[in-house]
Coordinates of C-alpha atoms and ligand atoms in Angstrom, one line a residue:
M1 CA -4.2 -40.6 -20.9
N2 CA -1.6 -43.2 -20.7
T3 CA -2.2 -46.8 -19.9
F4 CA -0.5 -48.7 -17.2
Q5 CA 1.6 -50.5 -19.9
E6 CA 3.0 -47.2 -21.1
L7 CA 4.2 -46.3 -17.6
G8 CA 6.8 -49.0 -17.8
L9 CA 5.5 -51.5 -15.3
N10 CA 6.4 -55.1 -15.5
Q11 CA 4.2 -58.1 -16.4
D12 CA 3.6 -59.2 -12.8
L13 CA 2.3 -55.9 -11.8
L14 CA 0.3 -55.4 -14.9
Q15 CA -1.4 -58.7 -14.3
A16 CA -2.3 -57.7 -10.8
I17 CA -3.6 -54.3 -12.0
T18 CA -5.9 -56.1 -14.5
D19 CA -7.1 -58.4 -11.7
M20 CA -8.0 -55.4 -9.6
G21 CA -9.9 -53.8 -12.4
F22 CA -7.8 -50.6 -12.6
E23 CA -8.1 -49.4 -16.2
T24 CA -6.3 -46.1 -16.4
P25 CA -3.7 -44.6 -14.1
S26 CA -4.8 -41.7 -11.9
D27 CA -3.1 -38.3 -12.4
V28 CA -0.7 -38.8 -9.5
Q29 CA 0.1 -42.3 -10.7
A30 CA 0.7 -41.2 -14.3
Q31 CA 3.0 -38.5 -13.1
A32 CA 4.9 -40.2 -10.3
I33 CA 5.3 -43.8 -11.6
P34 CA 7.5 -43.1 -14.7
I35 CA 9.7 -40.7 -12.7
L36 CA 10.2 -43.2 -9.9
L37 CA 10.8 -46.1 -12.2
D38 CA 13.4 -44.2 -14.3
Q39 CA 15.2 -42.1 -11.9
D40 CA 16.8 -42.5 -8.5
T41 CA 15.4 -39.4 -7.1
D42 CA 13.6 -37.9 -4.1
L43 CA 10.1 -36.9 -4.8
V44 CA 7.4 -34.6 -3.2
A45 CA 3.9 -35.3 -4.5
L46 CA 0.9 -33.3 -3.4
A47 CA -2.5 -34.8 -4.1
Q48 CA -5.8 -35.0 -2.3
T49 CA -7.0 -38.0 -0.5
G50 CA -8.4 -40.7 -2.7
T51 CA -6.3 -39.9 -5.7
G52 CA -4.5 -43.3 -5.7
K53 CA -1.2 -42.3 -3.9
T54 CA -0.6 -45.8 -2.6
A55 CA -0.2 -47.2 -6.1
A56 CA 1.8 -44.2 -7.1
F57 CA 4.6 -45.2 -4.7
G58 CA 3.7 -48.8 -4.3
F59 CA 4.1 -50.0 -8.0
P60 CA 7.5 -48.4 -8.4
M61 CA 8.7 -49.7 -5.1
L62 CA 7.6 -53.2 -5.9
Q63 CA 9.3 -53.1 -9.3
K64 CA 12.5 -51.7 -7.9
I65 CA 13.2 -53.9 -4.9
Q66 CA 15.0 -57.2 -5.1
I67 CA 12.4 -59.7 -4.2
D68 CA 14.9 -62.6 -4.1
S69 CA 16.6 -60.8 -1.3
R70 CA 15.3 -60.9 2.3
T71 CA 16.8 -57.6 3.3
T72 CA 14.4 -54.8 4.2
Q73 CA 14.6 -52.3 1.3
G74 CA 11.5 -50.3 1.5
L75 CA 10.0 -48.4 4.5
I76 CA 6.7 -46.7 4.4
L77 CA 5.7 -44.5 7.3
S78 CA 2.0 -43.7 7.7
P79 CA 0.1 -41.8 10.4
T80 CA -2.4 -44.4 11.7
R81 CA -2.8 -48.1 12.2
E82 CA -5.8 -48.2 9.8
L83 CA -3.8 -46.6 7.0
C84 CA -0.9 -48.8 7.8
L85 CA -3.0 -51.9 7.3
Q86 CA -4.7 -50.5 4.3
I87 CA -1.4 -49.8 2.6
T88 CA -0.1 -53.2 3.5
N89 CA -3.1 -54.9 2.0
E90 CA -3.0 -52.8 -1.2
L91 CA 0.7 -53.7 -1.6
K92 CA 0.0 -57.3 -1.1
Q93 CA -2.6 -57.2 -3.9
Y94 CA -0.3 -55.2 -6.2
G95 CA 2.4 -57.7 -5.6
K96 CA 0.4 -60.9 -5.6
Y97 CA 2.4 -62.3 -8.6
C98 CA 5.7 -61.2 -7.2
K99 CA 6.8 -64.6 -5.7
G100 CA 8.5 -64.4 -2.3
L101 CA 7.3 -60.9 -1.6
N102 CA 6.8 -60.1 2.1
V103 CA 5.2 -56.9 3.3
V104 CA 4.8 -56.5 7.0
A105 CA 2.7 -54.0 8.9
I106 CA 4.1 -52.5 12.2
Y107 CA 1.7 -50.5 14.4
G108 CA 0.8 -50.0 18.0
G109 CA -1.8 -51.8 19.9
A110 CA -0.8 -55.3 18.7
S111 CA 1.9 -57.8 19.8
I112 CA 5.3 -56.4 19.2
T113 CA 6.9 -59.8 19.3
E114 CA 4.7 -61.2 16.6
Q115 CA 5.5 -58.2 14.4
A116 CA 9.2 -58.7 15.1
R117 CA 8.9 -62.3 14.1
D118 CA 7.2 -61.4 10.8
V119 CA 10.0 -59.0 10.1
K120 CA 12.7 -61.5 10.9
K121 CA 11.2 -63.9 8.3
G122 CA 12.5 -61.4 5.7
A123 CA 10.3 -58.4 5.0
Q124 CA 11.4 -56.5 1.9
I125 CA 8.9 -53.8 2.7
I126 CA 7.8 -52.5 6.1
V127 CA 4.7 -50.3 6.5
A128 CA 4.8 -48.7 9.9
T129 CA 3.4 -46.0 12.2
P130 CA 6.1 -43.8 13.5
G131 CA 5.6 -44.5 17.2
R132 CA 5.8 -48.3 17.0
M133 CA 8.6 -48.1 14.4
K134 CA 10.7 -46.1 16.7
D135 CA 10.0 -48.4 19.5
M136 CA 11.1 -51.4 17.5
I137 CA 14.3 -49.7 16.3
S138 CA 15.3 -48.9 19.9
R139 CA 14.7 -52.5 20.9
R140 CA 16.7 -53.6 17.8
L141 CA 13.8 -55.7 16.5
V142 CA 14.2 -54.3 13.0
D143 CA 17.1 -53.3 10.8
I144 CA 16.5 -50.5 8.4
S145 CA 20.1 -49.7 7.7
K146 CA 19.9 -51.0 4.2
I147 CA 16.7 -49.2 3.2
E148 CA 16.7 -47.9 -0.4
Y149 CA 13.3 -46.3 -0.5
A150 CA 11.6 -44.4 2.3
V151 CA 8.0 -43.2 1.9
L152 CA 6.4 -40.6 4.1
D153 CA 2.8 -41.1 3.3
E154 CA 0.2 -38.5 4.5
A155 CA 3.1 -36.4 5.7
D156 CA 0.9 -33.5 6.7
E157 CA -1.2 -35.8 8.8
M158 CA 1.8 -37.4 10.5
L159 CA 3.2 -34.0 11.4
N160 CA -0.3 -32.8 12.6
M161 CA -0.2 -35.8 15.0
G162 CA 3.1 -34.7 16.4
F163 CA 5.3 -37.4 14.8
Y164 CA 8.1 -35.0 13.7
E165 CA 10.6 -36.2 16.3
D166 CA 9.8 -39.9 15.7
I167 CA 10.2 -39.4 12.0
T168 CA 13.5 -37.7 12.4
D169 CA 14.7 -40.3 14.7
I170 CA 13.7 -43.2 12.4
L171 CA 15.2 -41.6 9.4
S172 CA 18.5 -41.2 11.2
H173 CA 18.8 -45.0 11.2
T174 CA 18.5 -45.2 7.4
P175 CA 21.3 -44.8 4.9
E176 CA 22.1 -41.4 3.4
E177 CA 21.9 -42.6 -0.2
K178 CA 18.3 -43.8 -0.1
N179 CA 15.5 -42.1 -2.1
T180 CA 12.8 -40.5 -0.1
W181 CA 9.3 -40.1 -1.5
L182 CA 6.9 -37.7 0.3
F183 CA 3.2 -37.8 -0.3
S184 CA 0.9 -35.2 1.2
A185 CA -2.5 -33.7 0.6
T186 CA -1.3 -30.3 1.7
M187 CA 2.0 -28.5 2.0
P188 CA 2.0 -26.6 5.3
K189 CA 5.3 -25.1 6.5
E190 CA 6.1 -28.2 8.6
V191 CA 6.0 -30.5 5.6
A192 CA 8.2 -28.1 3.6
T193 CA 10.7 -28.2 6.5
I194 CA 10.8 -32.0 6.5
A195 CA 11.2 -32.0 2.7
K196 CA 14.1 -29.6 3.0
K197 CA 15.7 -31.4 5.8
F198 CA 15.5 -35.0 4.5
M199 CA 15.5 -34.6 0.8
S200 CA 17.9 -33.4 -1.9
N201 CA 16.5 -31.8 -5.0
P202 CA 13.3 -33.6 -4.9
V203 CA 11.2 -33.8 -8.1
E204 CA 7.9 -32.0 -7.2
I205 CA 4.5 -33.0 -8.6
T206 CA 1.1 -31.5 -7.8
V207 CA -2.1 -32.9 -8.8
G208 CA -5.1 -30.5 -9.0
H209 CA -8.1 -31.7 -7.2
K210 CA -10.4 -32.0 -10.2
N211 CA -14.0 -31.3 -9.4
V212 CA -13.8 -32.6 -5.9
G213 CA -13.5 -29.7 -3.4
S214 CA -10.7 -29.5 -0.8
D215 CA -11.5 -30.9 2.6
Q216 CA -10.2 -27.8 4.1
V217 CA -13.0 -25.7 2.7
S218 CA -16.5 -25.5 4.2
H219 CA -19.3 -24.2 2.0
E220 CA -22.1 -21.9 3.1
Y221 CA -24.9 -20.1 1.4
Y222 CA -27.0 -17.1 2.3
L223 CA -30.4 -16.6 0.8
V224 CA -31.4 -12.9 0.3
N225 CA -33.4 -10.8 -2.1
A226 CA -31.3 -9.9 -5.1
R227 CA -31.5 -6.2 -4.3
D228 CA -29.9 -6.9 -0.9
R229 CA -26.8 -8.6 -2.3
Y230 CA -24.5 -5.7 -1.6
S231 CA -25.8 -5.1 2.0
A232 CA -25.4 -8.9 2.6
L233 CA -21.8 -8.7 1.4
K234 CA -21.1 -5.9 3.8
R235 CA -22.6 -7.7 6.7
L236 CA -20.6 -10.8 6.0
A237 CA -17.4 -8.7 5.9
D238 CA -18.4 -6.9 9.2
A239 CA -19.2 -10.2 10.9
N240 CA -15.7 -11.4 10.1
P241 CA -13.4 -8.7 11.2
D242 CA -10.2 -10.6 10.2
I243 CA -11.5 -11.4 6.7
F244 CA -9.0 -11.6 3.9
S245 CA -11.0 -12.6 0.9
V246 CA -11.6 -12.8 -2.8
I247 CA -15.1 -11.7 -3.9
F248 CA -16.2 -13.1 -7.2
C249 CA -18.6 -11.3 -9.5
R250 CA -19.8 -12.4 -12.9
T251 CA -19.0 -9.4 -15.0
K252 CA -16.2 -6.8 -15.2
R253 CA -18.8 -4.2 -14.6
D254 CA -20.2 -5.7 -11.4
T255 CA -16.6 -6.3 -10.2
Q256 CA -15.7 -2.7 -10.7
K257 CA -19.0 -1.5 -9.2
V258 CA -18.8 -3.6 -6.1
A259 CA -15.2 -2.7 -5.4
E260 CA -15.9 1.0 -5.8
K261 CA -18.8 0.8 -3.4
L262 CA -16.8 -1.1 -0.8
I263 CA -14.0 1.5 -1.1
E264 CA -16.5 4.3 -0.8
D265 CA -17.9 2.6 2.3
G266 CA -14.5 2.5 4.0
Y267 CA -13.4 -1.0 3.3
S268 CA -9.9 -1.8 2.1
A269 CA -11.0 -3.3 -1.2
G270 CA -9.7 -3.5 -4.7
A271 CA -10.9 -4.6 -8.2
L272 CA -9.2 -7.1 -10.4
H273 CA -10.6 -7.6 -13.9
G274 CA -9.5 -7.6 -17.6
D275 CA -10.3 -3.9 -18.3
L276 CA -7.5 -2.9 -16.1
S277 CA -4.0 -2.5 -17.5
Q278 CA -1.4 -5.0 -16.6
N279 CA 0.3 -2.4 -14.5
Q280 CA -2.9 -1.7 -12.5
R281 CA -3.5 -5.4 -12.0
D282 CA 0.0 -5.8 -10.7
L283 CA -0.5 -3.0 -8.2
V284 CA -3.8 -4.5 -6.9
M285 CA -2.2 -7.9 -6.5
K286 CA 0.7 -6.4 -4.7
S287 CA -1.5 -4.6 -2.2
F288 CA -3.5 -7.8 -1.8
R289 CA -0.5 -9.9 -1.1
N290 CA 0.7 -7.3 1.4
K291 CA -2.8 -7.4 3.0
Q292 CA -3.3 -3.7 2.4
I293 CA -6.4 -4.9 0.6
Q294 CA -8.6 -7.2 2.6
M295 CA -11.3 -7.7 0.0
L296 CA -10.2 -8.4 -3.6
V297 CA -13.2 -8.2 -5.9
A298 CA -12.4 -10.2 -9.1
T299 CA -13.7 -11.8 -12.2
D300 CA -13.0 -15.5 -12.7
V301 CA -10.7 -14.9 -15.5
A302 CA -8.6 -12.3 -13.8
A303 CA -8.4 -14.3 -10.6
R304 CA -7.1 -17.4 -12.3
G305 CA -3.8 -18.2 -10.7
I306 CA -4.1 -16.1 -7.6
D307 CA -1.7 -18.0 -5.4
V308 CA -2.1 -16.3 -2.1
D309 CA -2.1 -18.8 0.7
D310 CA -4.0 -17.4 3.6
I311 CA -7.3 -16.3 2.1
T312 CA -9.9 -16.9 4.8
H313 CA -13.0 -16.5 2.8
V314 CA -14.1 -16.8 -0.8
I315 CA -17.4 -14.9 -1.4
N316 CA -19.5 -15.7 -4.4
Y317 CA -21.3 -12.4 -4.9
Q318 CA -23.0 -14.1 -7.7
L319 CA -22.8 -17.8 -8.6
P320 CA -20.9 -18.6 -11.8
D321 CA -22.6 -20.2 -14.8
E322 CA -20.3 -23.2 -14.9
I323 CA -20.2 -25.3 -11.8
E324 CA -16.6 -26.1 -12.4
T325 CA -15.9 -22.5 -12.0
Y326 CA -17.2 -22.7 -8.5
T327 CA -14.6 -25.3 -7.7
H328 CA -11.9 -23.0 -8.9
R329 CA -13.2 -20.1 -6.9
S330 CA -13.5 -22.1 -3.6
G331 CA -10.1 -23.5 -4.2
R332 CA -8.6 -20.1 -3.6
T333 CA -9.1 -20.7 0.1
G334 CA -8.2 -23.6 2.3
R335 CA -4.7 -23.8 0.9
A336 CA -1.5 -24.8 2.4
G337 CA -3.1 -26.8 5.2
K338 CA -5.3 -23.9 6.4
T339 CA -9.1 -24.0 6.6
G340 CA -11.3 -21.7 4.6
V341 CA -14.9 -20.8 4.0
S342 CA -16.6 -20.4 0.7
M343 CA -19.7 -18.3 1.0
V344 CA -22.4 -17.9 -1.6
I345 CA -24.9 -15.1 -1.7
V346 CA -27.9 -16.5 -3.6
S347 CA -31.3 -15.1 -4.5
K348 CA -34.4 -17.3 -4.7
S349 CA -34.1 -17.9 -8.4
E350 CA -30.6 -19.4 -8.1
V351 CA -31.0 -21.5 -5.0
R352 CA -31.6 -24.7 -7.0
K353 CA -28.0 -24.4 -8.3
I354 CA -26.7 -25.1 -4.8
K355 CA -28.0 -28.6 -5.0
S356 CA -26.2 -29.2 -8.3
I357 CA -23.0 -27.9 -7.0
E358 CA -23.3 -30.1 -3.9
R359 CA -23.6 -33.1 -6.2
I360 CA -20.6 -32.2 -8.2
I361 CA -18.2 -31.2 -5.5
K362 CA -19.5 -34.0 -3.2
K363 CA -19.8 -31.6 -0.3
N364 CA -22.8 -30.2 1.5
F365 CA -23.5 -26.6 1.9
E366 CA -24.7 -25.2 5.2
K367 CA -27.5 -22.7 4.9
K368 CA -26.7 -19.8 7.1
D369 CA -28.3 -16.6 8.0
I370 CA -26.8 -13.2 7.2
P371 CA -25.9 -12.0 10.7
D372 CA -28.2 -9.3 12.1
G373 CA -27.0 -6.0 13.2
M374 CA -26.6 -6.7 16.9
E375 CA -24.6 -9.8 16.3
I376 CA -22.2 -7.8 14.1
C377 CA -21.9 -5.2 16.9
E378 CA -21.1 -7.9 19.3
V379 CA -18.6 -9.5 17.0
Q380 CA -16.9 -6.2 16.4
L381 CA -16.8 -5.4 20.1
M382 CA -15.4 -8.7 21.2
S383 CA -12.9 -8.7 18.4
L384 CA -11.7 -5.2 19.5
A385 CA -11.5 -6.4 23.1
N386 CA -9.4 -9.4 22.1
K387 CA -7.2 -7.2 20.0
I388 CA -6.6 -4.8 22.8
H389 CA -6.0 -7.7 25.2
N390 CA -3.3 -9.0 22.9
T391 CA -1.7 -5.6 22.0
E392 CA 1.9 -5.0 23.0
I393 CA 2.3 -1.8 24.9
N394 CA 4.1 0.9 23.1
H395 CA 6.1 2.7 25.7
E396 CA 6.3 5.8 23.6
I397 CA 3.0 6.7 25.2
D398 CA 4.5 6.7 28.7
K399 CA 5.4 10.3 28.6
Y400 CA 1.9 11.3 27.9
L401 CA 0.5 9.2 30.7
D402 CA 0.5 11.9 33.3
S403 CA -1.8 14.2 31.3
I404 CA -4.0 11.3 30.3
N405 CA -4.3 10.1 33.9
Q406 CA -5.1 13.6 34.9
L407 CA -7.9 13.8 32.4
F408 CA -9.4 10.5 33.8
E409 CA -8.7 11.2 37.4
D410 CA -12.4 10.9 38.3
T411 CA -13.2 8.1 35.9
S412 CA -13.5 4.6 37.3
K413 CA -11.9 1.7 35.4
D414 CA -15.4 0.4 34.6
E415 CA -16.4 3.7 33.2
L416 CA -13.2 4.1 31.3
I417 CA -13.6 0.8 29.6
K418 CA -17.1 1.6 28.6
K419 CA -16.1 4.9 27.2
F420 CA -13.1 3.4 25.4
F421 CA -15.1 0.7 23.7
S422 CA -18.0 3.1 22.9
V423 CA -15.7 4.8 20.5
E424 CA -15.8 1.9 18.2
F425 CA -19.0 0.3 19.2
T426 CA -21.2 3.4 18.7
R427 CA -20.2 3.6 15.1
F428 CA -21.4 0.0 14.4
F429 CA -24.3 0.4 16.7
N430 CA -25.6 3.5 15.0
Y431 CA -25.2 1.9 11.7
Y432 CA -26.8 -1.4 12.5
Q433 CA -29.4 -0.6 15.2
K434 CA -32.2 -0.2 12.7
S435 CA -30.9 -2.7 10.2
Q436 CA -33.4 -5.1 8.8
N437 CA -33.3 -8.9 8.6
L438 CA -31.9 -9.7 5.1
N439 CA -32.7 -13.3 5.2
I440 CA -35.6 -14.7 3.2
S441 CA -37.0 -18.2 3.6
G442 CA -36.6 -21.0 1.2
D443 CA -34.3 -23.8 1.6
V444 CA -32.8 -26.5 -0.5
S445 CA -32.2 -28.9 2.2
G446 CA -35.4 -28.7 4.3
D447 CA -35.9 -26.9 7.6
R448 CA -33.3 -27.1 10.2
P449 CA -34.3 -28.1 13.7
G450 CA -35.0 -25.2 15.9
D451 CA -36.0 -22.9 13.1
S452 CA -39.5 -22.8 14.5
G453 CA -38.7 -23.3 18.1
D454 CA -37.5 -21.1 20.9
N455 CA -33.7 -20.9 20.7
T456 CA -30.8 -19.6 22.6
R457 CA -27.7 -18.1 21.0
Y458 CA -24.4 -18.5 22.9
F459 CA -21.0 -16.9 22.8
I460 CA -18.0 -19.1 23.4
N461 CA -14.4 -17.9 23.8
V462 CA -12.7 -20.3 21.4
G463 CA -12.3 -19.7 17.7
R464 CA -10.3 -20.3 14.6
K465 CA -7.0 -19.6 16.3
D466 CA -7.7 -22.5 18.6
G467 CA -8.0 -24.7 15.6
Y468 CA -11.8 -24.8 15.3
D469 CA -13.9 -24.5 12.2
W470 CA -17.6 -24.8 12.4
M471 CA -17.6 -28.5 11.9
K472 CA -15.0 -29.1 14.6
L473 CA -16.6 -26.8 17.1
K474 CA -20.0 -28.5 16.5
D475 CA -18.4 -31.9 17.0
F476 CA -16.7 -30.6 20.2
L477 CA -19.9 -29.2 21.6
K478 CA -21.9 -32.3 20.7
D479 CA -19.3 -34.5 22.4
V480 CA -18.8 -32.6 25.7
L481 CA -22.5 -31.8 26.1
E482 CA -23.5 -35.3 25.0
L483 CA -26.0 -33.9 22.6
G484 CA -27.4 -35.3 19.4
R485 CA -26.3 -34.4 15.9
D486 CA -28.8 -31.6 15.3
D487 CA -29.0 -30.1 18.8
V488 CA -26.2 -27.6 18.2
F489 CA -26.7 -25.4 15.1
K490 CA -25.8 -22.1 13.5
V491 CA -22.2 -22.6 14.7
D492 CA -20.3 -19.5 13.6
V493 CA -16.6 -19.5 14.2
K494 CA -14.6 -16.3 14.3
E495 CA -10.9 -15.7 14.9
S496 CA -10.8 -15.9 18.7
F497 CA -14.4 -16.6 19.7
S498 CA -17.6 -18.2 18.2
F499 CA -21.3 -18.4 18.4
F500 CA -23.7 -21.3 18.4
T501 CA -27.4 -21.9 19.0
T502 CA -29.4 -24.6 20.8
E503 CA -33.0 -24.9 21.7
S504 CA -33.7 -22.8 24.8
K505 CA -34.7 -25.8 26.8
L506 CA -31.0 -26.9 26.6
Q507 CA -29.8 -23.5 27.9
E508 CA -29.6 -24.5 31.5
K509 CA -27.6 -27.7 30.7
V510 CA -25.2 -25.8 28.4
L511 CA -24.5 -23.0 30.9
A512 CA -24.2 -25.4 33.8
F513 CA -21.7 -27.5 32.0
F514 CA -19.5 -24.6 31.1
T515 CA -19.5 -22.9 34.5
D516 CA -16.2 -24.5 35.4
F517 CA -14.9 -26.2 32.3
K518 CA -11.3 -26.4 31.2
H519 CA -10.1 -27.7 27.9
D520 CA -6.5 -28.0 26.9
G521 CA -5.6 -26.2 30.1
R522 CA -7.8 -23.1 29.7
F523 CA -11.2 -22.2 30.8
V524 CA -13.8 -22.4 28.2
N525 CA -16.4 -19.7 28.8
V526 CA -19.9 -19.8 27.4
E527 CA -22.4 -17.0 27.8
V528 CA -25.8 -16.3 26.4
S529 CA -25.3 -14.0 23.5
E530 CA -27.2 -10.7 23.7
D531 CA -28.0 -11.2 20.1
K532 CA -31.5 -12.5 20.4
G533 CA -32.3 -11.9 16.8
R534 CA -30.4 -14.9 15.7
G535 CA -32.5 -17.2 17.7
T536 CA -34.8 -17.5 14.8
S537 CA -33.9 -17.4 11.2
R538 CA -37.1 -16.4 9.6
G539 CA -38.2 -12.9 9.3
K540 CA -41.7 -13.5 10.5
R541 CA -40.5 -14.5 14.0
R542 CA -38.1 -11.9 15.0
R543 CA -38.0 -11.6 18.7
D544 CA -36.2 -8.4 18.5
G545 CA -38.6 -7.0 16.0
G546 CA -40.1 -4.3 18.2
S547 CA -41.4 -1.1 16.7
K548 CA -37.9 0.3 17.0
R549 CA -36.7 -1.8 14.1
R550 CA -39.6 -1.3 11.9
R551 CA -38.3 1.8 10.3
D552 CA -35.9 0.1 8.1
D553 CA -38.6 -1.2 5.9
K554 CA -38.2 2.1 4.3
P555 CA -36.4 2.2 1.0
R556 CA -32.7 2.1 1.4
G557 CA -31.1 5.5 1.1
E558 CA -33.7 7.0 3.2
R559 CA -32.5 5.3 6.3
R560 CA -30.9 7.7 8.6
S561 CA -28.7 6.2 11.1
G562 CA -27.2 7.8 14.1
S563 CA -29.4 10.8 13.7
R564 CA -30.7 10.2 17.2
S565 CA -27.5 9.7 19.0
G566 CA -26.4 13.1 20.1
D567 CA -23.3 12.1 21.9
S568 CA -21.4 10.8 18.9
G569 CA -22.6 13.0 16.2
D570 CA -19.1 14.3 15.6
R571 CA -17.9 10.9 14.8
R572 CA -20.5 10.0 12.3
S573 CA -19.0 9.5 8.9
R574 CA -20.1 10.5 5.5
R575 CA -23.1 8.8 4.3
S576 CA -22.5 6.0 1.9
S577 CA -24.8 5.2 -0.9
E578 CA -26.9 3.3 1.6
G579 CA -27.1 6.4 3.8
A580 CA -25.1 4.8 6.6
P581 CA -21.8 5.5 8.3
K582 CA -18.9 3.5 7.0
P583 CA -17.7 0.8 9.3
R584 CA -14.0 1.3 9.5
R585 CA -12.1 -1.9 9.0
S586 CA -10.9 -1.8 12.6
E587 CA -9.4 -5.2 12.6
N588 CA -7.2 -4.9 9.6
R589 CA -4.2 -7.0 10.3
T590 CA -1.9 -4.5 8.9
S591 CA -2.5 -1.5 11.1
T592 CA -0.2 0.5 8.9
S593 CA -2.1 -0.3 5.8
S594 CA -3.9 2.2 3.6
S595 CA -7.2 1.5 5.1
R596 CA -6.2 3.0 8.4
P597 CA -5.9 6.7 7.6
R598 CA -9.2 6.5 5.9
R599 CA -10.7 7.6 9.1
S600 CA -9.5 11.1 8.6
R601 CA -11.4 11.3 5.3
R602 CA -14.5 11.8 7.3
Ligands
ADP1 P1 -4.9 -42.0 -1.5 O1 -3.7 -42.6 -0.8 O2 -4.4 -41.0 -2.5 O3 -5.9 -41.4 -0.5 P2 -5.5 -44.6 -2.3 O4 -4.2 -45.0 -2.8 O5 -5.9 -45.1 -0.9 O6 -5.6 -43.1 -2.4 O7 -6.6 -45.1 -3.4 C1 -7.9 -44.8 -3.2 C2 -8.7 -46.0 -3.8 O8 -8.6 -45.9 -5.3 C3 -8.3 -47.3 -3.4 O9 -9.4 -48.1 -3.2 C4 -7.5 -47.9 -4.7 O10 -7.6 -49.2 -4.8 C5 -8.3 -47.2 -5.8 N1 -7.4 -46.9 -7.0 C6 -6.1 -46.5 -6.9 N2 -5.7 -46.3 -8.2 C7 -6.7 -46.6 -9.0 C8 -6.8 -46.7 -10.5 N3 -5.8 -46.3 -11.3 N4 -8.0 -47.0 -11.0 C9 -9.0 -47.4 -10.2 N5 -9.0 -47.4 -8.8 C10 -7.8 -47.0 -8.3
MG2 MG1 -3.2 -42.8 1.0

């Protein structure tokens, strides 16, 4: 690794660097500083928070500006007042031996006249939030017409906060020939658009996030008996109808086996490992990219370099030997500004490893329960209902309507809905009605509140598409209900709805609050979920554990599902290796994909 001397920084800056105790440049600094010092170029740099981006643009800017001039030459836009002040302070420290340097912070909530006065004294560098900057420009309190370097710091965050127009407006007051340097932790479409619009041939650098996991990824683990791994995997898939995932296995053999079983059970899955020919691998990857494959089962080696952006879940079917491998795996999701979930299925003997991973990735895992059968049925049902609700009508069916109407002449709307949904629901219901609880006890982080108490599980009609992940939803619920940190738990966010649990004594309060609650202009609806089984997480206290469910203590393979339901016998599918109907991937996003016709195989 280079030293700061080797990057080409001048003596004043090097002295300050020594004073601050920086010994070696960080990756983004080592990459960006020489480029920015040597070339007059635009730059796009992607690096996680805390990687030293301020110095990466700060040092070159300080070295390149004329300090003996009083003209404003550098403008740094940053999303918040805090960041603005932080950057200003850092720059002042970096430039403490640069005599005559004036860095001024401009942000809302403080006296605009005072800030204007500071600028007037001759600020070579202005660090500003977009809102206040725009304000000052329109009042002619600043002149940025001679800017040579513009920095968009935390560009993704600024755009998230709705500053697109302000940024555009501000930059329109700067000269064409300036250099623009954009720094961002992620590269969502909006950032790419900005880069395209305001920059010409930018040099691009990306800094991998070492061992520290992305902020966009939440980590969960599920503790099951080793022999239930596969059943657990299926439930996780069924509980997430829109899943688009990579499933990691340790060996080629397991990879192949799991993929084959999934395919046999009716999922759109594929295997990716080194025993396949290049051609086969290309085909699998192509289907995955097209979303014809929802679940890609892969070895670590084969999955290296999978650059598919919208993977929703990474599932660790088995934990890797090396913890660093876990970081690579989980980094397959939560890309391009999206959130993702990394799930780990662990058996008791591996659960210690979770703690070591937590230490290294500096993130906590949430221990979650494998959803029980009725919850999955509910998820599937609601997901179907949402899908139907959002479906565009295909008027090709108009010509058949007469005969269909005739057939249902005597059927009420209510009855029709029930019948319609039963088509899907019964398949899952038959499969899962006698399913057993796969969770076993044992925890690395101690018992959660409510695990021993009487709990209520709720359904809420907001989900991932409303911008929630489990952390955000938990925060939201905590805030509006004015509850404590641990009062809301087992928050499980799906695409368009979610579940959460509180102790039952809070039920009245929760339901009362949400009877007439609007958020962002829409009614937020909360209902008690029928799925009582999730109220407790430990097998010994199953409230739904009546005699009806006992039967599945039998060895798997002997389980007979659906055998009692006469009305849908024709619909029952072939038995899988587990002796159960295959849940069809009813929520596949590509309705034309290869998983669709599979129904006819039965
Ligand atoms: P980012 O903008 O990427 O989130 P910052 O520029 O705020 O990161 O830097 C994070 C912290 O690391 C700051 O406290 C900064 O002083 C410190 N830092 C930056 N570069 C180095 C370095 N080369 N060596 C040691 N500490 C550094
Ligand atoms: Mg920063």
